[in-house]
DNA sequence: GCTTGCTCCTCTAGTCACTAGAGGATGTAG
DNA sequence: CTACATCCTCTAGTGACTAGAGGAGCAAGC
């Protein structure tokens, strides 16, 4: 019989910080674990798996509410997985869009930085471009 | 002598929403404008330029504090522009990094979505990959 | 036993950049 | 004169944590 690990150990193993673990418990994303006599949380393997799942999903940029849904799906594996797929696809669309706009933005910033001759502010391209959107390559950001 | 425009008109011209304009005033990013007899704000051309500058910088992802610095520089154009350049370069580096990690993420999501055969949750790649980071292409997100 | 220092507990408040809503005054068009 | 839009101030909420206060427990070394 394993006694489970402390919150600090769970944090080390999952890569989720201690206060964040407590926060996840508070918002009912993670079930409240058993407590020791001295009122300390201790986590079992199932909790650690759930925590790893959450962390991985957060790294992939899923919002907490999306993760809540995904966890519910995981807990009820007998249903069709259309919902999980839809969530992942929506996230993929967001990411693609975000990459597009960041790439446009990168071009603007590169032009700015290149144009700056390290002179005085009054002739600085950075300030100038920021003042006047018409100087941008792509007008759509 | 122009009487200036209302906050609604300023919002329309700058693309910054009315409550956001008031918020910028509150945090001293935008100077408090003159008021009409009925206590309404009215904005002059200089205010509108400043607002456009702020909006453009926000679109490019600069933080409020960075914009505050950039505005101070703009107000004192006789200084060397190294600071403005440094801010833009830092932002550029962030953007490059963000694009890199989003691209890695896009690959994971595509694999997930492709792998999902629209069956039941118990055989869904989306859930499975989220549960087990080792199944990812790049372990570094 | 005693001290030192780490980890744990709860609770509240702060972060960023807004956004929403209440409750009321003023302006404008028909 | 009556809608209705716009304006005002103020407070509180958002998401996903993060920081800090104030206190208790535990393990190791002396």
mmCIF file of C-alpha atoms (C1' of nucleotides) in Angstrom:
data_model
loop_
_atom_site.group_PDB
_atom_site.id
_atom_site.type_symbol
_atom_site.label_atom_id
_atom_site.label_comp_id
_atom_site.label_asym_id
_atom_site.label_seq_id
_atom_site.Cartn_x
_atom_site.Cartn_y
_atom_site.Cartn_z
ATOM 1 C CA UNK A 1 0.000 0.000 0.000
ATOM 2 C CA UNK A 2 1.497 3.296 -1.134
ATOM 3 C CA UNK A 3 1.026 6.281 1.121
ATOM 4 C CA UNK A 4 1.178 8.678 -1.816
ATOM 5 C CA UNK A 5 3.502 11.635 -2.254
ATOM 6 C CA UNK A 6 3.508 15.126 -0.805
ATOM 7 C CA UNK A 7 2.418 18.128 -2.802
ATOM 8 C CA UNK A 8 6.037 19.172 -3.233
ATOM 9 C CA UNK A 9 6.942 15.794 -4.702
ATOM 10 C CA UNK A 10 3.873 15.890 -6.943
ATOM 11 C CA UNK A 11 4.987 19.316 -8.140
ATOM 12 C CA UNK A 12 8.480 18.019 -8.901
ATOM 13 C CA UNK A 13 7.166 15.021 -10.800
ATOM 14 C CA UNK A 14 4.484 16.800 -12.776
ATOM 15 C CA UNK A 15 6.219 20.098 -13.397
ATOM 16 C CA UNK A 16 3.205 21.970 -12.010
ATOM 17 C CA UNK A 17 4.049 24.381 -9.211
ATOM 18 C CA UNK A 18 2.771 23.781 -5.699
ATOM 19 C CA UNK A 19 0.418 26.789 -5.537
ATOM 20 C CA UNK A 20 -0.895 25.904 -8.976
ATOM 21 C CA UNK A 21 -1.758 22.389 -7.818
ATOM 22 C CA UNK A 22 -3.684 23.847 -4.901
ATOM 23 C CA UNK A 23 -5.357 26.236 -7.325
ATOM 24 C CA UNK A 24 -6.446 23.351 -9.559
ATOM 25 C CA UNK A 25 -7.944 21.665 -6.547
ATOM 26 C CA UNK A 26 -9.750 24.860 -5.611
ATOM 27 C CA UNK A 27 -11.392 25.172 -9.022
ATOM 28 C CA UNK A 28 -12.291 21.448 -8.970
ATOM 29 C CA UNK A 29 -10.052 20.493 -11.833
ATOM 30 C CA UNK A 30 -8.179 18.084 -9.600
ATOM 31 C CA UNK A 31 -9.996 16.063 -6.942
ATOM 32 C CA UNK A 32 -9.149 16.908 -3.342
ATOM 33 C CA UNK A 33 -6.624 14.266 -2.276
ATOM 34 C CA UNK A 34 -6.506 12.398 1.016
ATOM 35 C CA UNK A 35 -4.813 14.124 3.936
ATOM 36 C CA UNK A 36 -2.306 12.907 6.475
ATOM 37 C CA UNK A 37 -2.900 13.234 10.198
ATOM 38 C CA UNK A 38 -1.101 16.537 10.082
ATOM 39 C CA UNK A 39 -3.503 17.729 7.379
ATOM 40 C CA UNK A 40 -1.057 17.355 4.507
ATOM 41 C CA UNK A 41 -2.238 16.412 1.049
ATOM 42 C CA UNK A 42 -0.892 13.219 -0.404
ATOM 43 C CA UNK A 43 -1.257 12.219 -3.990
ATOM 44 C CA UNK A 44 -1.675 8.775 -5.525
ATOM 45 C CA UNK A 45 -0.608 7.621 -8.982
ATOM 46 C CA UNK A 46 -4.019 8.459 -10.481
ATOM 47 C CA UNK A 47 -3.733 12.056 -9.246
ATOM 48 C CA UNK A 48 -0.275 12.340 -10.755
ATOM 49 C CA UNK A 49 -1.542 11.085 -14.095
ATOM 50 C CA UNK A 50 -4.367 13.582 -14.042
ATOM 51 C CA UNK A 51 -1.927 16.344 -13.184
ATOM 52 C CA UNK A 52 0.345 15.335 -16.063
ATOM 53 C CA UNK A 53 -2.640 15.383 -18.393
ATOM 54 C CA UNK A 54 -3.559 18.886 -17.265
ATOM 55 C CA UNK A 55 -0.031 20.126 -17.585
ATOM 56 C CA UNK A 56 0.385 18.732 -21.039
ATOM 57 C CA UNK A 57 -2.902 20.226 -22.183
ATOM 58 C CA UNK A 58 -1.972 23.614 -20.706
ATOM 59 C CA UNK A 59 1.375 23.476 -22.510
ATOM 60 C CA UNK A 60 -0.534 22.881 -25.705
ATOM 61 C CA UNK A 61 -2.487 26.027 -24.913
ATOM 62 C CA UNK A 62 -5.867 24.530 -24.035
ATOM 63 C CA UNK A 63 -7.947 26.659 -21.726
ATOM 64 C CA UNK A 64 -8.978 25.357 -18.321
ATOM 65 C CA UNK A 65 -12.602 24.956 -19.388
ATOM 66 C CA UNK A 66 -11.540 22.945 -22.442
ATOM 67 C CA UNK A 67 -9.389 20.770 -20.189
ATOM 68 C CA UNK A 68 -12.310 20.264 -17.852
ATOM 69 C CA UNK A 69 -14.293 18.907 -20.797
ATOM 70 C CA UNK A 70 -11.411 16.732 -21.971
ATOM 71 C CA UNK A 71 -11.013 15.288 -18.477
ATOM 72 C CA UNK A 72 -14.704 14.470 -18.307
ATOM 73 C CA UNK A 73 -14.352 12.677 -21.619
ATOM 74 C CA UNK A 74 -11.372 10.774 -20.323
ATOM 75 C CA UNK A 75 -13.385 9.729 -17.299
ATOM 76 C CA UNK A 76 -16.189 8.420 -19.541
ATOM 77 C CA UNK A 77 -14.348 6.680 -22.362
ATOM 78 C CA UNK A 78 -17.392 4.956 -23.778
ATOM 79 C CA UNK A 79 -18.723 7.966 -25.623
ATOM 80 C CA UNK A 80 -17.961 9.070 -29.175
ATOM 81 C CA UNK A 81 -14.900 11.295 -29.243
ATOM 82 C CA UNK A 82 -16.297 14.010 -31.517
ATOM 83 C CA UNK A 83 -16.121 16.570 -28.728
ATOM 84 C CA UNK A 84 -12.455 15.941 -28.015
ATOM 85 C CA UNK A 85 -11.711 16.148 -31.696
ATOM 86 C CA UNK A 86 -13.640 19.409 -32.035
ATOM 87 C CA UNK A 87 -11.739 20.954 -29.134
ATOM 88 C CA UNK A 88 -8.409 19.938 -30.627
ATOM 89 C CA UNK A 89 -9.399 21.212 -34.058
ATOM 90 C CA UNK A 90 -10.548 24.550 -32.666
ATOM 91 C CA UNK A 91 -7.252 24.874 -30.846
ATOM 92 C CA UNK A 92 -5.380 24.006 -34.034
ATOM 93 C CA UNK A 93 -7.239 26.720 -35.954
ATOM 94 C CA UNK A 94 -6.345 29.244 -33.245
ATOM 95 C CA UNK A 95 -2.708 28.256 -33.393
ATOM 96 C CA UNK A 96 -2.548 28.515 -37.166
ATOM 97 C CA UNK A 97 -4.127 31.976 -37.037
ATOM 98 C CA UNK A 98 -1.799 33.057 -34.265
ATOM 99 C CA UNK A 99 1.251 31.940 -36.218
ATOM 100 C CA UNK A 100 0.037 33.882 -39.220
ATOM 101 C CA UNK A 101 -0.400 37.118 -37.352
ATOM 102 C CA UNK A 102 2.837 36.717 -35.411
ATOM 103 C CA UNK A 103 4.686 36.215 -38.664
ATOM 104 C CA UNK A 104 3.256 39.467 -40.055
ATOM 105 C CA UNK A 105 4.269 41.131 -36.833
ATOM 106 C CA UNK A 106 7.786 39.738 -37.005
ATOM 107 C CA UNK A 107 8.227 41.376 -40.406
ATOM 108 C CA UNK A 108 7.130 44.744 -39.035
ATOM 109 C CA UNK A 109 9.465 44.492 -36.100
ATOM 110 C CA UNK A 110 12.380 43.465 -38.285
ATOM 111 C CA UNK A 111 11.799 46.443 -40.540
ATOM 112 C CA UNK A 112 11.663 48.691 -37.503
ATOM 113 C CA UNK A 113 14.822 47.360 -35.970
ATOM 114 C CA UNK A 114 16.701 47.386 -39.273
ATOM 115 C CA UNK A 115 15.578 50.939 -39.991
ATOM 116 C CA UNK A 116 16.836 52.216 -36.661
ATOM 117 C CA UNK A 117 20.282 53.707 -37.194
ATOM 118 C CA UNK A 118 20.914 54.083 -33.463
ATOM 119 C CA UNK A 119 20.754 57.829 -33.826
ATOM 120 C CA UNK A 120 18.443 60.102 -31.920
ATOM 121 C CA UNK A 121 14.805 59.475 -31.217
ATOM 122 C CA UNK A 122 13.767 62.178 -33.641
ATOM 123 C CA UNK A 123 14.993 60.121 -36.556
ATOM 124 C CA UNK A 124 14.236 56.656 -35.111
ATOM 125 C CA UNK A 125 12.328 54.261 -37.330
ATOM 126 C CA UNK A 126 10.878 52.421 -34.346
ATOM 127 C CA UNK A 127 9.110 55.481 -33.012
ATOM 128 C CA UNK A 128 8.235 56.626 -36.493
ATOM 129 C CA UNK A 129 6.603 53.378 -37.573
ATOM 130 C CA UNK A 130 4.645 53.155 -34.363
ATOM 131 C CA UNK A 131 3.343 56.677 -34.955
ATOM 132 C CA UNK A 132 2.195 55.920 -38.456
ATOM 133 C CA UNK A 133 0.565 52.658 -39.281
ATOM 134 C CA UNK A 134 0.622 53.493 -43.008
ATOM 135 C CA UNK A 135 4.320 52.714 -43.025
ATOM 136 C CA UNK A 136 3.618 49.054 -42.315
ATOM 137 C CA UNK A 137 4.037 46.311 -44.854
ATOM 138 C CA UNK A 138 0.791 44.546 -44.091
ATOM 139 C CA UNK A 139 -2.051 46.788 -42.987
ATOM 140 C CA UNK A 140 -3.962 43.940 -41.470
ATOM 141 C CA UNK A 141 -2.661 43.436 -37.995
ATOM 142 C CA UNK B 1 -10.268 76.703 -33.462
ATOM 143 C CA UNK B 2 -11.354 73.101 -33.267
ATOM 144 C CA UNK B 3 -13.503 72.055 -30.355
ATOM 145 C CA UNK B 4 -12.151 68.510 -30.477
ATOM 146 C CA UNK B 5 -14.111 65.320 -30.801
ATOM 147 C CA UNK B 6 -16.135 63.261 -28.326
ATOM 148 C CA UNK B 7 -14.809 60.071 -26.840
ATOM 149 C CA UNK B 8 -17.088 58.065 -29.127
ATOM 150 C CA UNK B 9 -15.674 59.771 -32.201
ATOM 151 C CA UNK B 10 -12.139 59.286 -30.887
ATOM 152 C CA UNK B 11 -12.939 55.598 -30.444
ATOM 153 C CA UNK B 12 -14.237 55.345 -33.994
ATOM 154 C CA UNK B 13 -11.194 57.094 -35.451
ATOM 155 C CA UNK B 14 -8.566 55.291 -33.424
ATOM 156 C CA UNK B 15 -10.140 51.853 -33.248
ATOM 157 C CA UNK B 16 -9.742 51.867 -29.449
ATOM 158 C CA UNK B 17 -12.968 51.207 -27.571
ATOM 159 C CA UNK B 18 -14.519 53.891 -25.401
ATOM 160 C CA UNK B 19 -13.974 52.155 -22.035
ATOM 161 C CA UNK B 20 -10.414 51.378 -23.056
ATOM 162 C CA UNK B 21 -9.731 55.043 -23.770
ATOM 163 C CA UNK B 22 -11.020 55.930 -20.306
ATOM 164 C CA UNK B 23 -8.882 53.153 -18.901
ATOM 165 C CA UNK B 24 -5.776 54.560 -20.611
ATOM 166 C CA UNK B 25 -6.549 57.918 -19.076
ATOM 167 C CA UNK B 26 -6.959 56.319 -15.679
ATOM 168 C CA UNK B 27 -3.538 54.686 -15.815
ATOM 169 C CA UNK B 28 -1.982 57.934 -17.104
ATOM 170 C CA UNK B 29 -1.072 56.587 -20.493
ATOM 171 C CA UNK B 30 -3.196 59.229 -22.150
ATOM 172 C CA UNK B 31 -3.402 62.744 -20.700
ATOM 173 C CA UNK B 32 -6.777 63.768 -19.295
ATOM 174 C CA UNK B 33 -8.405 65.809 -22.043
ATOM 175 C CA UNK B 34 -10.353 69.048 -21.691
ATOM 176 C CA UNK B 35 -14.013 68.750 -20.729
ATOM 177 C CA UNK B 36 -17.118 70.427 -22.098
ATOM 178 C CA UNK B 37 -19.496 72.314 -19.832
ATOM 179 C CA UNK B 38 -21.491 69.119 -19.427
ATOM 180 C CA UNK B 39 -18.343 67.341 -18.259
ATOM 181 C CA UNK B 40 -17.704 65.478 -21.490
ATOM 182 C CA UNK B 41 -14.202 64.720 -22.658
ATOM 183 C CA UNK B 42 -13.102 66.143 -25.946
ATOM 184 C CA UNK B 43 -10.018 65.139 -27.777
ATOM 185 C CA UNK B 44 -7.693 67.203 -29.967
ATOM 186 C CA UNK B 45 -5.560 66.029 -32.873
ATOM 187 C CA UNK B 46 -2.551 65.417 -30.609
ATOM 188 C CA UNK B 47 -4.611 63.105 -28.381
ATOM 189 C CA UNK B 48 -5.795 61.174 -31.417
ATOM 190 C CA UNK B 49 -2.211 60.738 -32.618
ATOM 191 C CA UNK B 50 -1.166 59.469 -29.226
ATOM 192 C CA UNK B 51 -4.079 57.080 -29.176
ATOM 193 C CA UNK B 52 -3.168 55.773 -32.635
ATOM 194 C CA UNK B 53 0.404 55.260 -31.457
ATOM 195 C CA UNK B 54 -0.802 53.301 -28.446
ATOM 196 C CA UNK B 55 -3.158 51.195 -30.504
ATOM 197 C CA UNK B 56 -0.521 50.374 -33.059
ATOM 198 C CA UNK B 57 1.973 49.424 -30.392
ATOM 199 C CA UNK B 58 -0.617 47.233 -28.641
ATOM 200 C CA UNK B 59 -1.384 45.520 -31.945
ATOM 201 C CA UNK B 60 2.296 44.782 -32.249
ATOM 202 C CA UNK B 61 2.086 43.212 -28.803
ATOM 203 C CA UNK B 62 4.026 45.756 -26.767
ATOM 204 C CA UNK B 63 3.081 45.826 -23.120
ATOM 205 C CA UNK B 64 1.610 48.929 -21.557
ATOM 206 C CA UNK B 65 4.795 49.655 -19.613
ATOM 207 C CA UNK B 66 6.888 49.373 -22.782
ATOM 208 C CA UNK B 67 4.484 51.740 -24.511
ATOM 209 C CA UNK B 68 4.784 54.152 -21.620
ATOM 210 C CA UNK B 69 8.552 54.210 -22.168
ATOM 211 C CA UNK B 70 8.174 54.580 -25.918
ATOM 212 C CA UNK B 71 5.771 57.497 -25.427
ATOM 213 C CA UNK B 72 8.203 59.212 -23.093
ATOM 214 C CA UNK B 73 10.883 58.796 -25.743
ATOM 215 C CA UNK B 74 8.572 60.222 -28.344
ATOM 216 C CA UNK B 75 7.945 63.205 -26.112
ATOM 217 C CA UNK B 76 11.691 63.812 -25.728
ATOM 218 C CA UNK B 77 13.055 63.252 -29.224
ATOM 219 C CA UNK B 78 16.478 64.693 -28.526
ATOM 220 C CA UNK B 79 17.822 61.610 -26.799
ATOM 221 C CA UNK B 80 19.607 58.658 -28.331
ATOM 222 C CA UNK B 81 17.138 56.007 -29.411
ATOM 223 C CA UNK B 82 18.919 52.976 -27.986
ATOM 224 C CA UNK B 83 16.085 52.356 -25.546
ATOM 225 C CA UNK B 84 13.417 52.280 -28.230
ATOM 226 C CA UNK B 85 15.563 49.976 -30.287
ATOM 227 C CA UNK B 86 16.139 47.671 -27.324
ATOM 228 C CA UNK B 87 12.408 47.461 -26.608
ATOM 229 C CA UNK B 88 11.642 46.613 -30.222
ATOM 230 C CA UNK B 89 14.421 44.043 -30.331
ATOM 231 C CA UNK B 90 13.242 42.392 -27.139
ATOM 232 C CA UNK B 91 9.747 42.213 -28.569
ATOM 233 C CA UNK B 92 11.127 40.749 -31.792
ATOM 234 C CA UNK B 93 12.949 38.041 -29.863
ATOM 235 C CA UNK B 94 9.750 37.184 -27.988
ATOM 236 C CA UNK B 95 7.824 36.935 -31.226
ATOM 237 C CA UNK B 96 10.414 34.689 -32.858
ATOM 238 C CA UNK B 97 10.382 32.402 -29.832
ATOM 239 C CA UNK B 98 6.594 32.339 -29.748
ATOM 240 C CA UNK B 99 6.406 31.423 -33.422
ATOM 241 C CA UNK B 100 8.849 28.610 -32.843
ATOM 242 C CA UNK B 101 6.898 27.062 -30.003
ATOM 243 C CA UNK B 102 3.561 27.547 -31.717
ATOM 244 C CA UNK B 103 4.904 25.768 -34.764
ATOM 245 C CA UNK B 104 5.941 22.776 -32.645
ATOM 246 C CA UNK B 105 2.517 22.843 -31.083
ATOM 247 C CA UNK B 106 0.800 22.951 -34.447
ATOM 248 C CA UNK B 107 2.566 19.734 -35.391
ATOM 249 C CA UNK B 108 1.357 18.019 -32.203
ATOM 250 C CA UNK B 109 -2.188 19.158 -32.752
ATOM 251 C CA UNK B 110 -2.158 18.043 -36.365
ATOM 252 C CA UNK B 111 -0.943 14.612 -35.350
ATOM 253 C CA UNK B 112 -3.672 14.416 -32.734
ATOM 254 C CA UNK B 113 -6.432 15.440 -35.059
ATOM 255 C CA UNK B 114 -5.211 13.168 -37.840
ATOM 256 C CA UNK B 115 -4.902 10.251 -35.441
ATOM 257 C CA UNK B 116 -8.461 10.648 -34.216
ATOM 258 C CA UNK B 117 -10.643 8.241 -36.195
ATOM 259 C CA UNK B 118 -13.880 9.720 -34.801
ATOM 260 C CA UNK B 119 -14.507 6.547 -32.880
ATOM 261 C CA UNK B 120 -15.013 6.340 -29.157
ATOM 262 C CA UNK B 121 -13.054 8.188 -26.528
ATOM 263 C CA UNK B 122 -11.346 5.009 -25.401
ATOM 264 C CA UNK B 123 -9.457 4.842 -28.673
ATOM 265 C CA UNK B 124 -9.102 8.590 -29.322
ATOM 266 C CA UNK B 125 -5.637 9.878 -30.166
ATOM 267 C CA UNK B 126 -6.423 13.321 -28.774
ATOM 268 C CA UNK B 127 -7.081 12.029 -25.290
ATOM 269 C CA UNK B 128 -4.296 9.509 -25.570
ATOM 270 C CA UNK B 129 -1.621 11.993 -26.597
ATOM 271 C CA UNK B 130 -2.665 14.398 -23.872
ATOM 272 C CA UNK B 131 -2.322 11.602 -21.347
ATOM 273 C CA UNK B 132 1.147 10.684 -22.435
ATOM 274 C CA UNK B 133 3.649 13.325 -23.359
ATOM 275 C CA UNK B 134 6.096 10.698 -24.602
ATOM 276 C CA UNK B 135 3.969 10.297 -27.699
ATOM 277 C CA UNK B 136 4.848 13.817 -28.832
ATOM 278 C CA UNK B 137 7.151 14.567 -31.715
ATOM 279 C CA UNK B 138 9.111 17.273 -29.957
ATOM 280 C CA UNK B 139 9.494 16.820 -26.224
ATOM 281 C CA UNK B 140 10.353 20.491 -25.721
ATOM 282 C CA UNK B 141 7.141 22.374 -25.408
ATOM 283 C "C1'" DG C 1 16.470 18.093 23.768
ATOM 284 C "C1'" DC C 2 17.075 22.097 20.723
ATOM 285 C "C1'" DT C 3 17.722 24.764 16.887
ATOM 286 C "C1'" DT C 4 17.766 25.576 11.921
ATOM 287 C "C1'" DG C 5 15.648 25.491 7.814
ATOM 288 C "C1'" DC C 6 12.607 23.462 4.709
ATOM 289 C "C1'" DT C 7 8.028 22.247 3.544
ATOM 290 C "C1'" DC C 8 3.383 22.462 4.439
ATOM 291 C "C1'" DC C 9 -1.265 24.768 5.707
ATOM 292 C "C1'" DT C 10 -5.008 28.624 4.878
ATOM 293 C "C1'" DC C 11 -6.317 32.973 3.448
ATOM 294 C "C1'" DT C 12 -6.308 37.288 1.057
ATOM 295 C "C1'" DA C 13 -4.903 40.245 -2.409
ATOM 296 C "C1'" DG C 14 -2.355 41.322 -6.614
ATOM 297 C "C1'" DT C 15 -1.192 40.675 -11.654
ATOM 298 C "C1'" DC C 16 -2.417 42.315 -16.799
ATOM 299 C "C1'" DA C 17 -5.267 44.680 -19.883
ATOM 300 C "C1'" DC C 18 -9.126 45.226 -20.198
ATOM 301 C "C1'" DT C 19 -14.642 44.278 -20.031
ATOM 302 C "C1'" DA C 20 -19.274 44.385 -18.032
ATOM 303 C "C1'" DG C 21 -22.751 46.398 -15.631
ATOM 304 C "C1'" DA C 22 -25.266 49.611 -12.488
ATOM 305 C "C1'" DG C 23 -27.273 53.928 -12.109
ATOM 306 C "C1'" DG C 24 -27.751 58.309 -13.720
ATOM 307 C "C1'" DA C 25 -27.147 62.750 -16.802
ATOM 308 C "C1'" DT C 26 -27.094 64.819 -21.373
ATOM 309 C "C1'" DG C 27 -27.692 65.288 -26.374
ATOM 310 C "C1'" DT C 28 -30.131 64.549 -30.787
ATOM 311 C "C1'" DA C 29 -33.767 63.098 -34.189
ATOM 312 C "C1'" DG C 30 -38.337 62.748 -35.409
ATOM 313 C "C1'" DC D 1 -42.015 65.396 -26.185
ATOM 314 C "C1'" DT D 2 -40.470 61.145 -26.405
ATOM 315 C "C1'" DA D 3 -37.203 57.707 -27.710
ATOM 316 C "C1'" DC D 4 -32.788 56.389 -27.926
ATOM 317 C "C1'" DA D 5 -27.915 56.987 -28.228
ATOM 318 C "C1'" DT D 6 -24.130 58.615 -25.910
ATOM 319 C "C1'" DC D 7 -21.882 60.216 -22.085
ATOM 320 C "C1'" DC D 8 -20.468 60.189 -16.961
ATOM 321 C "C1'" DT D 9 -18.550 57.606 -12.555
ATOM 322 C "C1'" DC D 10 -17.908 53.692 -9.965
ATOM 323 C "C1'" DT D 11 -17.323 48.911 -8.747
ATOM 324 C "C1'" DA D 12 -16.491 44.286 -9.778
ATOM 325 C "C1'" DG D 13 -15.297 40.491 -12.876
ATOM 326 C "C1'" DT D 14 -12.204 37.938 -16.274
ATOM 327 C "C1'" DG D 15 -8.254 33.948 -16.747
ATOM 328 C "C1'" DA D 16 -4.785 31.552 -14.806
ATOM 329 C "C1'" DC D 17 -2.237 32.006 -11.873
ATOM 330 C "C1'" DT D 18 1.392 34.399 -8.332
ATOM 331 C "C1'" DA D 19 2.861 36.614 -4.007
ATOM 332 C "C1'" DG D 20 2.774 37.222 0.640
ATOM 333 C "C1'" DA D 21 1.219 36.971 5.542
ATOM 334 C "C1'" DG D 22 1.079 34.225 9.459
ATOM 335 C "C1'" DG D 23 1.483 29.964 11.419
ATOM 336 C "C1'" DA D 24 2.350 24.599 12.072
ATOM 337 C "C1'" DG D 25 5.023 20.363 11.225
ATOM 338 C "C1'" DC D 26 9.134 17.625 10.176
ATOM 339 C "C1'" DA D 27 13.971 15.979 9.451
ATOM 340 C "C1'" DA D 28 18.853 16.577 10.326
ATOM 341 C "C1'" DG D 29 22.624 17.962 12.861
ATOM 342 C "C1'" DC D 30 24.605 19.478 17.443
#
